[in-house]
Amino acid sequence: MSKTIFISGGASGIGLAAARRFHREGWRIGIGDIDTAGMARVAQELNAFTTPLDVRDAAQWHAALADFVGETGRLDALLNNAGIARYGMFEDITPDESELQVDINLKGVINGVYAALPHLKATPGSRLINVASVAGIVGSPGLAVYSATKHAMRGLSEALDAEFTRHGVAVTCVMPFFVETPILDAGSKGSNRSIRDAIGKAPIYTVNDAAEVIWQAAHGSEREYIVGKAGRQANFARRFMPGRLRKRMKAAFAR
Ligand code: NAI
């Protein structure tokens, strides 16, 4: 029987690349997304199970996973990947846009965990993989609320990793540095700048780089996986040179 993975937000970007990576290894793919046109393409390309899913809707999450597992009989992994970003200074991002990020990036993930847990528990050797970000390691100016949701993702993953040991469910967290996807063009109503404008000389990794790390996260024994050397450097700086990092970030945003 094929192994199975359900990917939220799998119609685009990192989620889609992960779907292709796991499909190549013979896994059966399930995708839930709000982008129905994108999902139709993936369904055809990967013979994937697809279902309309807004991660903010807990009932949709339960129905999506019940339908997927109804077809496949097992859930080896949930990739909690759907996420959005709004770029801009805190006060330029409307409260509605901030709330939307919390609803999708944090509450949407929690909804997914509730819905997936019974199926993961019933599948020996299963795994929950949450996609956070390097913005979940370093509080990222211009992405303050996004960054907050991604820090929350790491805390959630660390706690659940311990809790779910008794269920036989491993929990890992993947933290990409910048990856070339449409999210880099995310701006906000109060700003004509996007994440891409703010990247400067920093490297941008490929979706395949991210998918490879997600594949490792589905099999390895680490709790956290960083995508990109620049991400590992940021992690090092945050840990061992916090004063220098703080100074540099404050200087960059002084005006
Ligand atoms: P993307 O925009 O290409 O893909 C996001 C997918 O999520 C899209 O298919 C979109 O339709 C779906 N989605 C959005 N709102 C949804 C909702 N309410 N319910 C269900 N699906 C929804 O972006 P990307 O970059 O592939 O993002 C995937 C994850 O990777 C996100 O959690 C993002 O925060 C994270 N990430 C991305 C980085 C990057 O530089 N691209 C860096 C670090 C983390």
Short mmCIF file of C-alpha atoms and ligand atoms in Angstrom, two decimals:
data_model
loop_
_atom_site.label_atom_id
_atom_site.label_comp_id
_atom_site.label_asym_id
_atom_site.label_seq_id
_atom_site.Cartn_x
_atom_site.Cartn_y
_atom_site.Cartn_z
CA MET A 1 0.00 0.00 0.00
CA SER A 2 1.40 3.46 -0.94
CA LYS A 3 2.31 5.90 1.76
CA THR A 4 0.19 9.04 1.81
CA ILE A 5 0.73 12.73 2.51
CA PHE A 6 -1.87 15.47 2.72
CA ILE A 7 -0.55 18.95 1.87
CA SER A 8 -2.40 22.15 2.67
CA GLY A 9 -1.70 24.90 0.14
CA GLY A 10 -0.29 22.31 -2.26
CA ALA A 11 -1.51 24.02 -5.43
CA SER A 12 1.49 26.37 -5.59
CA GLY A 13 5.06 27.04 -4.55
CA ILE A 14 6.70 24.93 -1.85
CA GLY A 15 3.64 22.73 -1.29
CA LEU A 16 3.43 21.87 -4.99
CA ALA A 17 7.16 21.08 -5.17
CA ALA A 18 6.79 18.84 -2.12
CA ALA A 19 3.83 17.11 -3.77
CA ARG A 20 5.98 16.38 -6.82
CA ARG A 21 8.88 15.15 -4.64
CA PHE A 22 6.75 12.70 -2.67
CA HIS A 23 4.88 11.59 -5.81
CA ARG A 24 8.21 10.72 -7.41
CA GLU A 25 8.85 8.37 -4.49
CA GLY A 26 5.53 6.62 -5.04
CA TRP A 27 3.52 8.36 -2.32
CA ARG A 28 -0.19 9.07 -2.83
CA ILE A 29 -0.76 12.83 -2.64
CA GLY A 30 -3.72 14.70 -1.15
CA ILE A 31 -4.03 18.44 -1.56
CA GLY A 32 -6.36 20.97 0.05
CA ASP A 33 -6.26 24.54 -1.18
CA ILE A 34 -8.47 27.54 -1.94
CA ASP A 35 -6.99 27.67 -5.47
CA THR A 36 -9.31 25.25 -7.25
CA ALA A 37 -7.88 25.94 -10.73
CA GLY A 38 -4.36 25.22 -9.48
CA MET A 39 -5.55 22.04 -7.81
CA ALA A 40 -7.20 20.82 -11.01
CA ARG A 41 -3.80 21.02 -12.73
CA VAL A 42 -2.07 19.15 -9.91
CA ALA A 43 -4.80 16.51 -9.79
CA GLN A 44 -4.13 15.76 -13.42
CA GLU A 45 -0.33 15.93 -13.23
CA LEU A 46 0.10 13.81 -10.10
CA ASN A 47 -3.13 11.85 -10.08
CA ALA A 48 -3.60 13.58 -6.74
CA PHE A 49 -6.64 13.65 -4.48
CA THR A 50 -7.71 17.28 -4.28
CA THR A 51 -10.35 19.03 -2.25
CA PRO A 52 -11.33 22.66 -1.75
CA LEU A 53 -10.05 23.66 1.68
CA ASP A 54 -9.86 26.99 3.42
CA VAL A 55 -7.63 26.17 6.39
CA ARG A 56 -9.57 28.68 8.50
CA ASP A 57 -12.57 26.35 8.40
CA ALA A 58 -12.22 23.50 10.91
CA ALA A 59 -15.20 21.59 9.47
CA GLN A 60 -13.65 21.66 5.99
CA TRP A 61 -10.41 20.31 7.44
CA HIS A 62 -12.20 17.37 9.07
CA ALA A 63 -14.15 16.59 5.88
CA ALA A 64 -11.03 16.88 3.68
CA LEU A 65 -9.00 14.43 5.74
CA ALA A 66 -11.90 12.02 6.27
CA ASP A 67 -12.42 11.89 2.48
CA PHE A 68 -8.69 11.44 1.77
CA VAL A 69 -8.23 8.71 4.36
CA GLY A 70 -11.53 7.16 3.26
CA GLU A 71 -9.86 6.64 -0.12
CA THR A 72 -6.35 5.73 0.97
CA GLY A 73 -6.92 4.04 4.34
CA ARG A 74 -3.98 5.83 5.98
CA LEU A 75 -2.31 9.18 6.67
CA ASP A 76 1.47 8.87 6.89
CA ALA A 77 2.11 12.62 6.93
CA LEU A 78 0.34 15.95 7.15
CA LEU A 79 2.28 18.86 5.65
CA ASN A 80 0.81 21.99 7.22
CA ASN A 81 2.06 24.33 4.52
CA ALA A 82 -0.64 26.85 3.53
CA GLY A 83 0.40 30.34 4.50
CA ILE A 84 0.29 33.97 3.46
CA ALA A 85 2.39 37.07 4.12
CA ARG A 86 1.75 40.79 4.16
CA TYR A 87 4.82 42.97 3.82
CA GLY A 88 5.10 46.47 5.29
CA MET A 89 5.73 48.40 8.47
CA PHE A 90 3.42 47.26 11.29
CA GLU A 91 1.23 50.38 11.25
CA ASP A 92 0.86 50.28 7.45
CA ILE A 93 -0.68 46.83 7.56
CA THR A 94 -4.36 47.00 8.44
CA PRO A 95 -5.62 45.11 11.50
CA ASP A 96 -7.69 42.98 9.09
CA GLU A 97 -4.60 41.97 7.14
CA SER A 98 -2.75 41.15 10.34
CA GLU A 99 -5.66 39.08 11.59
CA LEU A 100 -5.81 37.20 8.29
CA GLN A 101 -2.20 36.11 8.72
CA VAL A 102 -2.91 34.83 12.22
CA ASP A 103 -6.08 33.07 11.04
CA ILE A 104 -4.36 31.28 8.15
CA ASN A 105 -0.78 30.78 9.37
CA LEU A 106 -1.56 29.88 12.96
CA LYS A 107 -5.21 29.01 13.52
CA GLY A 108 -5.31 27.22 10.15
CA VAL A 109 -2.42 25.01 11.24
CA ILE A 110 -4.01 24.26 14.63
CA ASN A 111 -7.24 23.30 12.81
CA GLY A 112 -5.19 20.94 10.66
CA VAL A 113 -3.59 19.26 13.65
CA TYR A 114 -6.97 18.60 15.31
CA ALA A 115 -8.37 17.14 12.10
CA ALA A 116 -5.31 15.01 11.27
CA LEU A 117 -4.48 13.62 14.71
CA PRO A 118 -6.92 10.66 14.76
CA HIS A 119 -5.69 9.58 11.31
CA LEU A 120 -2.02 10.04 12.20
CA LYS A 121 -2.52 8.06 15.41
CA ALA A 122 -4.06 5.24 13.41
CA THR A 123 -1.10 5.10 10.99
CA PRO A 124 2.10 3.57 12.44
CA GLY A 125 5.24 5.71 11.98
CA SER A 126 3.27 8.81 10.95
CA ARG A 127 4.50 12.36 11.02
CA LEU A 128 3.26 15.93 11.33
CA ILE A 129 5.37 18.44 9.40
CA ASN A 130 4.74 22.13 9.94
CA VAL A 131 6.17 24.77 7.60
CA ALA A 132 7.40 27.74 9.63
CA SER A 133 10.10 30.08 8.29
CA VAL A 134 13.47 31.61 9.14
CA ALA A 135 11.15 34.50 10.14
CA GLY A 136 10.24 32.11 12.97
CA ILE A 137 13.86 32.23 14.19
CA VAL A 138 14.60 35.94 13.78
CA GLY A 139 11.86 38.52 14.32
CA SER A 140 11.72 39.98 10.82
CA PRO A 141 11.17 43.74 10.33
CA GLY A 142 8.54 44.39 7.66
CA LEU A 143 7.01 41.01 8.45
CA ALA A 144 6.27 41.45 12.15
CA VAL A 145 2.93 39.65 12.41
CA TYR A 146 3.96 37.03 9.84
CA SER A 147 7.09 36.50 11.89
CA ALA A 148 4.98 36.15 15.05
CA THR A 149 2.87 33.41 13.43
CA LYS A 150 6.01 31.55 12.39
CA HIS A 151 7.56 31.78 15.88
CA ALA A 152 4.26 30.36 17.14
CA MET A 153 4.59 27.51 14.67
CA ARG A 154 7.96 26.54 16.13
CA GLY A 155 6.63 26.63 19.69
CA LEU A 156 3.62 24.56 18.69
CA SER A 157 5.82 22.01 16.92
CA GLU A 158 8.26 21.69 19.82
CA ALA A 159 5.45 21.13 22.31
CA LEU A 160 3.56 18.68 20.11
CA ASP A 161 6.75 16.73 19.36
CA ALA A 162 6.92 15.87 23.05
CA GLU A 163 3.16 15.37 23.53
CA PHE A 164 2.59 13.18 20.48
CA THR A 165 5.39 10.77 21.37
CA ARG A 166 2.78 8.84 23.31
CA HIS A 167 0.70 8.57 20.13
CA GLY A 168 3.65 7.40 18.02
CA VAL A 169 3.40 10.56 15.88
CA ALA A 170 6.67 12.42 15.16
CA VAL A 171 6.54 16.21 14.73
CA THR A 172 9.00 18.23 12.69
CA CYS A 173 9.18 21.86 11.68
CA VAL A 174 10.69 23.18 8.42
CA MET A 175 12.06 26.69 8.27
CA PRO A 176 12.78 28.00 4.79
CA PHE A 177 14.86 31.07 4.00
CA PHE A 178 13.56 33.02 0.96
CA VAL A 179 12.24 30.64 -1.69
CA GLU A 180 11.16 31.63 -5.21
CA THR A 181 7.34 31.48 -5.02
CA PRO A 182 4.47 33.96 -5.51
CA ILE A 183 4.62 34.78 -1.78
CA LEU A 184 7.66 36.98 -2.49
CA ASP A 185 5.35 39.37 -4.35
CA ALA A 186 3.11 39.75 -1.32
CA GLY A 187 2.68 43.35 -0.26
CA SER A 188 -0.04 44.99 1.81
CA LYS A 189 -2.71 47.61 1.25
CA GLY A 190 -0.63 50.32 2.91
CA SER A 191 2.58 49.69 0.99
CA ASN A 192 3.67 49.50 -2.62
CA ARG A 193 6.64 47.34 -1.64
CA SER A 194 6.75 43.57 -1.57
CA ILE A 195 8.95 41.02 0.17
CA ARG A 196 10.96 40.78 -3.04
CA ASP A 197 11.91 44.49 -2.79
CA ALA A 198 13.20 43.92 0.72
CA ILE A 199 15.37 40.91 -0.06
CA GLY A 200 18.31 42.98 -1.28
CA LYS A 201 21.34 40.80 -1.87
CA ALA A 202 20.07 37.86 0.16
CA PRO A 203 19.87 34.56 -1.69
CA ILE A 204 16.62 33.09 -2.92
CA TYR A 205 16.40 29.29 -2.89
CA THR A 206 14.38 27.09 -5.23
CA VAL A 207 11.17 25.27 -4.42
CA ASN A 208 13.08 22.06 -5.11
CA ASP A 209 15.58 22.97 -2.37
CA ALA A 210 12.63 23.36 -0.01
CA ALA A 211 10.97 20.14 -1.18
CA GLU A 212 14.19 18.21 -0.59
CA VAL A 213 14.37 19.44 2.99
CA ILE A 214 10.71 18.56 3.52
CA TRP A 215 11.50 15.06 2.27
CA GLN A 216 14.31 14.88 4.85
CA ALA A 217 11.96 16.23 7.53
CA ALA A 218 9.56 13.40 6.73
CA HIS A 219 12.25 10.81 7.38
CA GLY A 220 15.01 12.21 9.63
CA SER A 221 15.24 12.41 13.39
CA GLU A 222 15.80 16.17 13.85
CA ARG A 223 12.99 18.33 15.18
CA GLU A 224 13.78 21.36 13.02
CA TYR A 225 15.05 21.62 9.44
CA ILE A 226 16.31 24.84 7.87
CA VAL A 227 16.15 25.43 4.10
CA GLY A 228 19.22 27.27 2.79
CA LYS A 229 22.69 28.08 4.07
CA ALA A 230 21.62 31.70 4.66
CA GLY A 231 18.93 30.37 6.98
CA ARG A 232 21.47 28.36 8.97
CA GLN A 233 23.67 31.48 9.19
CA ALA A 234 20.71 33.52 10.47
CA ASN A 235 20.05 30.82 13.05
CA PHE A 236 23.68 30.95 14.16
CA ALA A 237 23.65 34.75 14.39
CA ARG A 238 20.42 34.76 16.41
CA ARG A 239 21.86 32.25 18.84
CA PHE A 240 25.45 33.34 19.25
CA MET A 241 25.58 37.01 18.15
CA PRO A 242 22.17 38.42 19.16
CA GLY A 243 23.62 41.86 20.01
CA ARG A 244 25.28 42.27 16.64
CA LEU A 245 22.19 41.05 14.80
CA ARG A 246 19.97 43.48 16.72
CA LYS A 247 22.27 46.39 15.95
CA ARG A 248 22.30 45.53 12.26
CA MET A 249 18.53 45.23 12.04
CA LYS A 250 17.93 48.46 13.93
CA ALA A 251 20.38 50.31 11.68
CA ALA A 252 18.64 49.01 8.56
CA PHE A 253 15.29 50.35 9.78
CA ALA A 254 16.44 53.50 11.53
CA ARG A 255 14.77 55.82 9.03
P1 NAI B 1 2.55 30.22 -2.31
O1 NAI B 1 1.76 31.47 -2.28
O2 NAI B 1 3.20 29.78 -3.58
O3 NAI B 1 1.66 28.99 -1.80
C1 NAI B 1 0.76 29.10 -0.74
C2 NAI B 1 -0.46 28.24 -1.04
O4 NAI B 1 -1.35 28.32 0.07
C3 NAI B 1 -1.23 28.69 -2.29
O5 NAI B 1 -1.54 27.59 -3.11
C4 NAI B 1 -2.49 29.31 -1.71
O6 NAI B 1 -3.63 29.21 -2.57
C5 NAI B 1 -2.67 28.48 -0.43
N1 NAI B 1 -3.50 29.16 0.54
C6 NAI B 1 -3.51 30.48 0.91
N2 NAI B 1 -4.48 30.72 1.78
C7 NAI B 1 -5.09 29.54 2.02
C8 NAI B 1 -6.18 29.15 2.84
N3 NAI B 1 -6.84 30.03 3.60
N4 NAI B 1 -6.55 27.84 2.84
C9 NAI B 1 -5.90 26.95 2.05
N5 NAI B 1 -4.90 27.26 1.24
C10 NAI B 1 -4.48 28.54 1.23
O7 NAI B 1 3.64 30.40 -1.15
P2 NAI B 1 4.82 29.45 -0.63
O8 NAI B 1 6.02 30.29 -0.57
O9 NAI B 1 4.87 28.17 -1.34
O10 NAI B 1 4.33 29.23 0.87
C11 NAI B 1 4.19 27.96 1.48
C12 NAI B 1 4.59 28.06 2.93
O11 NAI B 1 5.99 28.33 3.00
C13 NAI B 1 3.90 29.18 3.71
O12 NAI B 1 3.53 28.71 4.99
C14 NAI B 1 4.99 30.23 3.81
O13 NAI B 1 4.79 31.07 4.93
C15 NAI B 1 6.22 29.36 3.93
N6 NAI B 1 7.47 30.04 3.64
C16 NAI B 1 7.73 30.54 2.39
C17 NAI B 1 8.92 31.20 2.14
C18 NAI B 1 9.24 31.78 0.80
O14 NAI B 1 10.19 32.59 0.70
N7 NAI B 1 8.54 31.42 -0.26
C19 NAI B 1 9.95 31.36 3.20
C20 NAI B 1 9.58 30.78 4.46
C21 NAI B 1 8.39 30.14 4.66
#
